Amino acid sequence: MEVDILEFKVPMDNNKTVFVWDIPLVLTQDQIYEQLYHVFSSFGPLYLLKLCPNAPLHPPGFYAIIKFYSTAHAANAQRLTHGRPLLHSSALKVKLSSKQTPHFLSGRNAPLSHARCLELVNHYLGFNGWTSDIITLKELTSEEEGEDEEEDVGGARQRMRFGCIMKLSFPRYGVTTRGTAVVEETFTCTGPDVLLQRRCKLQRSVREKALVQAFSSVLLILLGNGKVMVELKQTSDQFEADETEDVLEVNEFFPSDEEEADDEDWDLTVS
């Protein structure tokens, strides 16, 4: 049975990239883009569709670069569209990329953005196929008093940091994982409105970053019969997340003697 494994990372493999040549100038660039997206997204979700004008020495027209998440989807798209009249009566040239990935880039796929992670998981599992929950969301403070505030023209310079632990679950498959993140920002505080806006922005950012980190350990396994399985992998990012999670949990459950144990009154400390 044919099996394809998807990671929540930017696709870098050549066999996931399709090139389309000889796109005639019969429609506007926006119309061509829409038609290409309609055709190729029918084979599977796309990470990228880039439409570019031909070089000056070539006939007027366009070429396209299309990246799939799935190797099988890219292969099917190439096989079923090459030489077919997809745009009016013009037959297109569709080929898989033969360009070799530089050695220093192999195995270094960047994680998908938060929006891309949601797009991919919802496509294969649906909105009800997974859940996410906040385990910890805390504002982190420095050990040295006064370190976070500096006087500046027009307001005080402040540094704000948040730590978050997110739980990612796939109930149908009995799979659960966690992601952790810490984000910080230094800004000039000109009033309580600015402080509130920055606080909300950082809280949202750290939640999204922790969820992206959780997705980085998830594998979507596409079976040839159309079924999808979910498995976990152990990565170096996961080891770093475990260390961050230990720091957050230790500070949450074991406050120092000088701090009160009331969750609403004491802050975490990250050294």
mmCIF file of C-alpha atoms in Angstrom:
data_model
loop_
_atom_site.group_PDB
_atom_site.id
_atom_site.type_symbol
_atom_site.label_atom_id
_atom_site.label_comp_id
_atom_site.label_asym_id
_atom_site.label_seq_id
_atom_site.Cartn_x
_atom_site.Cartn_y
_atom_site.Cartn_z
ATOM 1 C CA MET A 1 0.000 0.000 0.000
ATOM 2 C CA GLU A 2 1.283 3.444 -0.933
ATOM 3 C CA VAL A 3 2.160 5.576 2.100
ATOM 4 C CA ASP A 4 3.068 9.258 2.236
ATOM 5 C CA ILE A 5 4.312 11.003 5.394
ATOM 6 C CA LEU A 6 3.697 14.711 5.948
ATOM 7 C CA GLU A 7 5.490 16.886 8.470
ATOM 8 C CA PHE A 8 4.403 20.305 9.653
ATOM 9 C CA LYS A 9 7.443 21.878 8.028
ATOM 10 C CA VAL A 10 8.112 23.885 4.886
ATOM 11 C CA PRO A 11 8.385 21.344 2.022
ATOM 12 C CA MET A 12 11.914 21.391 0.589
ATOM 13 C CA ASP A 13 12.068 18.086 -1.319
ATOM 14 C CA ASN A 14 12.362 18.347 -5.088
ATOM 15 C CA ASN A 15 9.737 15.653 -5.628
ATOM 16 C CA LYS A 16 7.160 17.950 -4.039
ATOM 17 C CA THR A 17 7.779 20.793 -6.495
ATOM 18 C CA VAL A 18 6.139 21.049 -9.935
ATOM 19 C CA PHE A 19 7.089 23.451 -12.746
ATOM 20 C CA VAL A 20 4.589 24.544 -15.391
ATOM 21 C CA TRP A 21 5.831 26.040 -18.696
ATOM 22 C CA ASP A 22 4.277 27.488 -21.830
ATOM 23 C CA ILE A 23 1.387 29.221 -20.093
ATOM 24 C CA PRO A 24 -0.103 31.415 -22.851
ATOM 25 C CA LEU A 25 -1.005 35.039 -22.383
ATOM 26 C CA VAL A 26 -4.721 34.434 -23.027
ATOM 27 C CA LEU A 27 -5.968 35.687 -19.650
ATOM 28 C CA THR A 28 -4.867 38.197 -17.047
ATOM 29 C CA GLN A 29 -2.245 37.109 -14.533
ATOM 30 C CA ASP A 30 -4.826 36.983 -11.743
ATOM 31 C CA GLN A 31 -7.181 34.829 -13.829
ATOM 32 C CA ILE A 32 -4.376 32.421 -14.746
ATOM 33 C CA TYR A 33 -3.379 32.172 -11.092
ATOM 34 C CA GLU A 34 -6.950 31.335 -10.061
ATOM 35 C CA GLN A 35 -7.302 28.668 -12.739
ATOM 36 C CA LEU A 36 -3.963 27.056 -11.908
ATOM 37 C CA TYR A 37 -4.814 27.053 -8.212
ATOM 38 C CA HIS A 38 -8.188 25.471 -8.950
ATOM 39 C CA VAL A 39 -6.600 22.725 -11.054
ATOM 40 C CA PHE A 40 -3.601 21.819 -8.900
ATOM 41 C CA SER A 41 -5.207 22.192 -5.471
ATOM 42 C CA SER A 42 -7.667 19.491 -6.550
ATOM 43 C CA PHE A 43 -4.782 17.002 -6.151
ATOM 44 C CA GLY A 44 -3.974 18.092 -2.612
ATOM 45 C CA PRO A 45 -3.222 21.152 -0.464
ATOM 46 C CA LEU A 46 -0.599 23.533 -1.838
ATOM 47 C CA TYR A 47 2.140 25.240 0.112
ATOM 48 C CA LEU A 48 3.066 27.590 -2.727
ATOM 49 C CA LEU A 49 1.852 28.648 -6.153
ATOM 50 C CA LYS A 50 4.034 31.321 -7.724
ATOM 51 C CA LEU A 51 3.205 32.665 -11.180
ATOM 52 C CA CYS A 52 5.966 34.577 -12.999
ATOM 53 C CA PRO A 53 6.245 36.291 -16.410
ATOM 54 C CA ASN A 54 8.579 34.702 -18.941
ATOM 55 C CA ALA A 55 12.049 36.153 -19.371
ATOM 56 C CA PRO A 56 12.354 38.966 -21.960
ATOM 57 C CA LEU A 57 13.970 36.719 -24.614
ATOM 58 C CA HIS A 58 11.157 34.175 -24.410
ATOM 59 C CA PRO A 59 7.696 34.419 -26.001
ATOM 60 C CA PRO A 60 5.097 36.345 -23.965
ATOM 61 C CA GLY A 61 3.493 34.214 -21.301
ATOM 62 C CA PHE A 62 4.073 32.796 -17.845
ATOM 63 C CA TYR A 63 5.577 29.916 -15.927
ATOM 64 C CA ALA A 64 4.563 28.640 -12.505
ATOM 65 C CA ILE A 65 6.261 27.038 -9.504
ATOM 66 C CA ILE A 66 3.956 24.870 -7.403
ATOM 67 C CA LYS A 67 4.892 23.242 -4.098
ATOM 68 C CA PHE A 68 2.847 20.442 -2.556
ATOM 69 C CA TYR A 69 3.086 19.094 0.971
ATOM 70 C CA SER A 70 2.803 15.546 -0.371
ATOM 71 C CA THR A 71 5.157 13.731 -2.737
ATOM 72 C CA ALA A 72 2.315 11.557 -4.033
ATOM 73 C CA HIS A 73 0.104 14.569 -4.741
ATOM 74 C CA ALA A 74 2.875 16.275 -6.723
ATOM 75 C CA ALA A 75 3.516 13.115 -8.768
ATOM 76 C CA ASN A 76 -0.188 12.653 -9.539
ATOM 77 C CA ALA A 77 -0.554 16.306 -10.514
ATOM 78 C CA GLN A 78 2.384 16.106 -12.917
ATOM 79 C CA ARG A 79 1.227 12.852 -14.475
ATOM 80 C CA LEU A 80 -2.376 13.936 -15.012
ATOM 81 C CA THR A 81 -1.782 17.510 -16.204
ATOM 82 C CA HIS A 82 1.282 17.281 -18.457
ATOM 83 C CA GLY A 83 0.292 17.854 -22.061
ATOM 84 C CA ARG A 84 -3.331 18.539 -21.182
ATOM 85 C CA PRO A 85 -5.232 21.655 -22.346
ATOM 86 C CA LEU A 86 -5.856 23.142 -18.905
ATOM 87 C CA LEU A 87 -6.103 26.793 -19.966
ATOM 88 C CA HIS A 88 -8.398 27.079 -22.995
ATOM 89 C CA SER A 89 -6.902 24.871 -25.734
ATOM 90 C CA SER A 90 -3.224 25.216 -24.850
ATOM 91 C CA ALA A 91 -1.373 22.100 -23.732
ATOM 92 C CA LEU A 92 0.923 22.813 -20.794
ATOM 93 C CA LYS A 93 4.329 21.373 -19.985
ATOM 94 C CA VAL A 94 4.334 20.110 -16.396
ATOM 95 C CA LYS A 95 7.465 18.586 -14.897
ATOM 96 C CA LEU A 96 8.682 17.621 -11.444
ATOM 97 C CA SER A 97 11.651 19.615 -10.212
ATOM 98 C CA SER A 98 15.024 18.065 -11.021
ATOM 99 C CA LYS A 99 17.018 20.700 -9.168
ATOM 100 C CA GLN A 100 19.163 19.258 -6.422
ATOM 101 C CA THR A 101 18.634 20.641 -2.935
ATOM 102 C CA PRO A 102 21.911 22.081 -1.568
ATOM 103 C CA HIS A 103 23.448 19.804 1.026
ATOM 104 C CA PHE A 104 23.477 22.505 3.707
ATOM 105 C CA LEU A 105 19.698 22.918 3.289
ATOM 106 C CA SER A 106 18.765 19.237 3.382
ATOM 107 C CA GLY A 107 17.063 18.231 6.608
ATOM 108 C CA ARG A 108 16.715 21.859 7.726
ATOM 109 C CA ASN A 109 13.077 22.478 6.891
ATOM 110 C CA ALA A 110 11.675 25.430 8.787
ATOM 111 C CA PRO A 111 8.470 24.843 10.756
ATOM 112 C CA LEU A 112 5.216 25.915 9.161
ATOM 113 C CA SER A 113 3.611 29.110 10.358
ATOM 114 C CA HIS A 114 0.685 28.925 12.762
ATOM 115 C CA ALA A 115 -1.804 29.626 9.958
ATOM 116 C CA ARG A 116 -0.245 26.957 7.712
ATOM 117 C CA CYS A 117 -0.360 24.368 10.492
ATOM 118 C CA LEU A 118 -4.078 24.975 10.975
ATOM 119 C CA GLU A 119 -4.696 24.876 7.234
ATOM 120 C CA LEU A 120 -2.923 21.522 6.868
ATOM 121 C CA VAL A 121 -4.420 19.769 9.880
ATOM 122 C CA ASN A 122 -7.935 20.983 9.076
ATOM 123 C CA HIS A 123 -7.631 19.766 5.494
ATOM 124 C CA TYR A 124 -6.834 16.190 6.505
ATOM 125 C CA LEU A 125 -8.535 15.808 9.894
ATOM 126 C CA GLY A 126 -11.270 18.435 9.864
ATOM 127 C CA PHE A 127 -11.993 21.062 12.504
ATOM 128 C CA ASN A 128 -13.196 18.409 14.957
ATOM 129 C CA GLY A 129 -10.277 16.038 14.421
ATOM 130 C CA TRP A 130 -7.948 17.752 16.883
ATOM 131 C CA THR A 131 -7.995 19.993 19.945
ATOM 132 C CA SER A 132 -5.593 22.391 21.655
ATOM 133 C CA ASP A 133 -5.586 23.489 25.295
ATOM 134 C CA ILE A 134 -3.540 25.954 27.309
ATOM 135 C CA ILE A 135 -1.768 24.229 30.200
ATOM 136 C CA THR A 136 0.242 27.229 31.349
ATOM 137 C CA LEU A 137 0.315 30.861 30.237
ATOM 138 C CA LYS A 138 2.404 33.048 32.521
ATOM 139 C CA GLU A 139 4.135 36.376 32.428
ATOM 140 C CA LEU A 140 7.843 35.913 33.176
ATOM 141 C CA THR A 141 9.806 38.437 35.183
ATOM 142 C CA SER A 142 13.507 39.026 35.646
ATOM 143 C CA GLU A 143 15.251 38.156 38.880
ATOM 144 C CA GLU A 144 16.852 41.583 39.102
ATOM 145 C CA GLU A 145 14.408 44.317 40.010
ATOM 146 C CA GLY A 146 14.360 47.288 37.716
ATOM 147 C CA GLU A 147 15.902 45.373 34.822
ATOM 148 C CA ASP A 148 12.741 45.560 32.731
ATOM 149 C CA GLU A 149 12.190 49.318 32.867
ATOM 150 C CA GLU A 150 14.392 52.086 31.482
ATOM 151 C CA GLU A 151 13.587 55.730 31.120
ATOM 152 C CA ASP A 152 13.231 56.907 27.531
ATOM 153 C CA VAL A 153 12.060 60.067 25.833
ATOM 154 C CA GLY A 154 8.292 59.928 25.548
ATOM 155 C CA GLY A 155 7.833 57.005 27.957
ATOM 156 C CA ALA A 156 9.466 54.162 29.862
ATOM 157 C CA ARG A 157 11.213 51.331 28.061
ATOM 158 C CA GLN A 158 9.777 48.031 29.220
ATOM 159 C CA ARG A 159 10.567 44.409 28.523
ATOM 160 C CA MET A 160 7.706 41.938 28.654
ATOM 161 C CA ARG A 161 8.042 38.158 28.488
ATOM 162 C CA PHE A 162 5.510 35.341 28.448
ATOM 163 C CA GLY A 163 5.875 31.574 28.659
ATOM 164 C CA CYS A 164 3.270 29.075 27.464
ATOM 165 C CA ILE A 165 2.697 25.314 27.440
ATOM 166 C CA MET A 166 0.086 24.045 24.966
ATOM 167 C CA LYS A 167 -1.394 20.547 24.738
ATOM 168 C CA LEU A 168 -2.242 19.245 21.267
ATOM 169 C CA SER A 169 -4.555 16.220 21.101
ATOM 170 C CA PHE A 170 -5.924 13.950 18.395
ATOM 171 C CA PRO A 171 -8.688 12.061 20.260
ATOM 172 C CA ARG A 172 -9.601 9.771 17.377
ATOM 173 C CA TYR A 173 -6.042 8.408 17.296
ATOM 174 C CA GLY A 174 -5.247 8.524 21.007
ATOM 175 C CA VAL A 175 -2.290 10.838 20.359
ATOM 176 C CA THR A 176 -1.300 13.774 22.588
ATOM 177 C CA THR A 177 1.760 16.016 22.571
ATOM 178 C CA ARG A 178 2.883 19.320 24.053
ATOM 179 C CA GLY A 179 4.594 22.443 22.822
ATOM 180 C CA THR A 180 6.305 25.201 24.768
ATOM 181 C CA ALA A 181 7.459 28.696 23.915
ATOM 182 C CA VAL A 182 8.815 31.860 25.480
ATOM 183 C CA VAL A 183 8.546 35.220 23.721
ATOM 184 C CA GLU A 184 9.654 38.665 24.771
ATOM 185 C CA GLU A 185 9.517 42.209 23.487
ATOM 186 C CA THR A 186 11.050 45.510 24.507
ATOM 187 C CA PHE A 187 8.984 48.597 23.797
ATOM 188 C CA THR A 188 8.339 52.172 24.860
ATOM 189 C CA CYS A 189 5.282 52.359 27.078
ATOM 190 C CA THR A 190 3.478 55.646 26.579
ATOM 191 C CA GLY A 191 0.345 54.696 28.499
ATOM 192 C CA PRO A 192 -1.863 51.889 29.825
ATOM 193 C CA ASP A 193 -3.454 51.340 26.399
ATOM 194 C CA VAL A 194 -0.076 50.564 24.853
ATOM 195 C CA LEU A 195 0.775 48.212 27.709
ATOM 196 C CA LEU A 196 -2.512 46.339 27.303
ATOM 197 C CA GLN A 197 -2.124 46.043 23.525
ATOM 198 C CA ARG A 198 1.421 44.707 23.826
ATOM 199 C CA ARG A 199 0.368 42.259 26.523
ATOM 200 C CA CYS A 200 -2.474 40.855 24.384
ATOM 201 C CA LYS A 201 -0.211 40.678 21.329
ATOM 202 C CA LEU A 202 2.501 38.751 23.189
ATOM 203 C CA GLN A 203 -0.005 36.373 24.782
ATOM 204 C CA ARG A 204 -1.409 35.532 21.366
ATOM 205 C CA SER A 205 2.089 35.198 19.897
ATOM 206 C CA VAL A 206 3.360 32.828 22.589
ATOM 207 C CA ARG A 207 0.245 30.640 22.295
ATOM 208 C CA GLU A 208 0.701 30.363 18.538
ATOM 209 C CA LYS A 209 4.421 29.672 18.848
ATOM 210 C CA ALA A 210 3.832 26.924 21.438
ATOM 211 C CA LEU A 211 1.189 25.310 19.214
ATOM 212 C CA VAL A 212 3.550 25.409 16.215
ATOM 213 C CA GLN A 213 6.180 23.708 18.373
ATOM 214 C CA ALA A 214 3.656 21.009 19.302
ATOM 215 C CA PHE A 215 2.793 20.407 15.642
ATOM 216 C CA SER A 216 6.511 19.975 14.845
ATOM 217 C CA SER A 217 6.432 16.546 16.522
ATOM 218 C CA VAL A 218 3.356 15.352 14.595
ATOM 219 C CA LEU A 219 3.375 13.175 11.477
ATOM 220 C CA LEU A 220 0.370 12.804 9.195
ATOM 221 C CA ILE A 221 0.534 9.418 7.479
ATOM 222 C CA LEU A 222 -1.498 9.296 4.268
ATOM 223 C CA LEU A 223 -2.455 5.781 3.237
ATOM 224 C CA GLY A 224 -3.176 4.755 -0.319
ATOM 225 C CA ASN A 225 -6.780 3.916 0.546
ATOM 226 C CA GLY A 226 -7.462 7.531 1.520
ATOM 227 C CA LYS A 227 -7.207 7.042 5.275
ATOM 228 C CA VAL A 228 -5.050 9.250 7.480
ATOM 229 C CA MET A 229 -3.088 8.194 10.559
ATOM 230 C CA VAL A 230 -1.407 10.388 13.178
ATOM 231 C CA GLU A 231 1.917 9.513 14.804
ATOM 232 C CA LEU A 232 4.515 11.340 16.880
ATOM 233 C CA LYS A 233 8.220 11.712 16.285
ATOM 234 C CA GLN A 234 11.001 12.695 18.666
ATOM 235 C CA THR A 235 13.019 15.668 17.424
ATOM 236 C CA SER A 236 15.780 17.914 18.729
ATOM 237 C CA ASP A 237 13.163 20.671 18.955
ATOM 238 C CA GLN A 238 11.152 18.404 21.226
ATOM 239 C CA PHE A 239 14.109 17.990 23.593
ATOM 240 C CA GLU A 240 14.479 21.786 23.783
ATOM 241 C CA ALA A 241 10.736 22.086 24.398
ATOM 242 C CA ASP A 242 10.963 19.568 27.233
ATOM 243 C CA GLU A 243 13.673 21.668 28.896
ATOM 244 C CA THR A 244 11.592 24.850 28.547
ATOM 245 C CA GLU A 245 8.540 23.048 29.887
ATOM 246 C CA ASP A 246 10.510 21.845 32.925
ATOM 247 C CA VAL A 247 11.519 25.440 33.685
ATOM 248 C CA LEU A 248 7.934 26.690 33.409
ATOM 249 C CA GLU A 249 6.469 23.863 35.494
ATOM 250 C CA VAL A 250 9.107 24.124 38.227
ATOM 251 C CA ASN A 251 8.487 27.850 38.555
ATOM 252 C CA GLU A 252 4.737 27.334 38.537
ATOM 253 C CA PHE A 253 4.482 24.640 41.186
ATOM 254 C CA PHE A 254 7.482 25.492 43.391
ATOM 255 C CA PRO A 255 7.593 29.243 44.115
ATOM 256 C CA SER A 256 10.445 30.580 46.219
ATOM 257 C CA ASP A 257 10.051 31.238 49.935
ATOM 258 C CA GLU A 258 9.802 34.964 49.294
ATOM 259 C CA GLU A 259 6.893 34.550 46.883
ATOM 260 C CA GLU A 260 3.301 33.796 47.699
ATOM 261 C CA ALA A 261 1.865 30.572 46.322
ATOM 262 C CA ASP A 262 -1.279 32.259 45.053
ATOM 263 C CA ASP A 263 -1.319 31.718 41.241
ATOM 264 C CA GLU A 264 -2.836 35.124 40.681
ATOM 265 C CA ASP A 265 -0.228 37.000 42.703
ATOM 266 C CA TRP A 266 3.185 35.547 41.837
ATOM 267 C CA ASP A 267 5.182 35.562 38.598
ATOM 268 C CA LEU A 268 7.486 32.984 37.085
ATOM 269 C CA THR A 269 11.214 33.537 36.957
ATOM 270 C CA VAL A 270 13.377 32.456 34.061
ATOM 271 C CA SER A 271 17.109 32.737 34.547
#
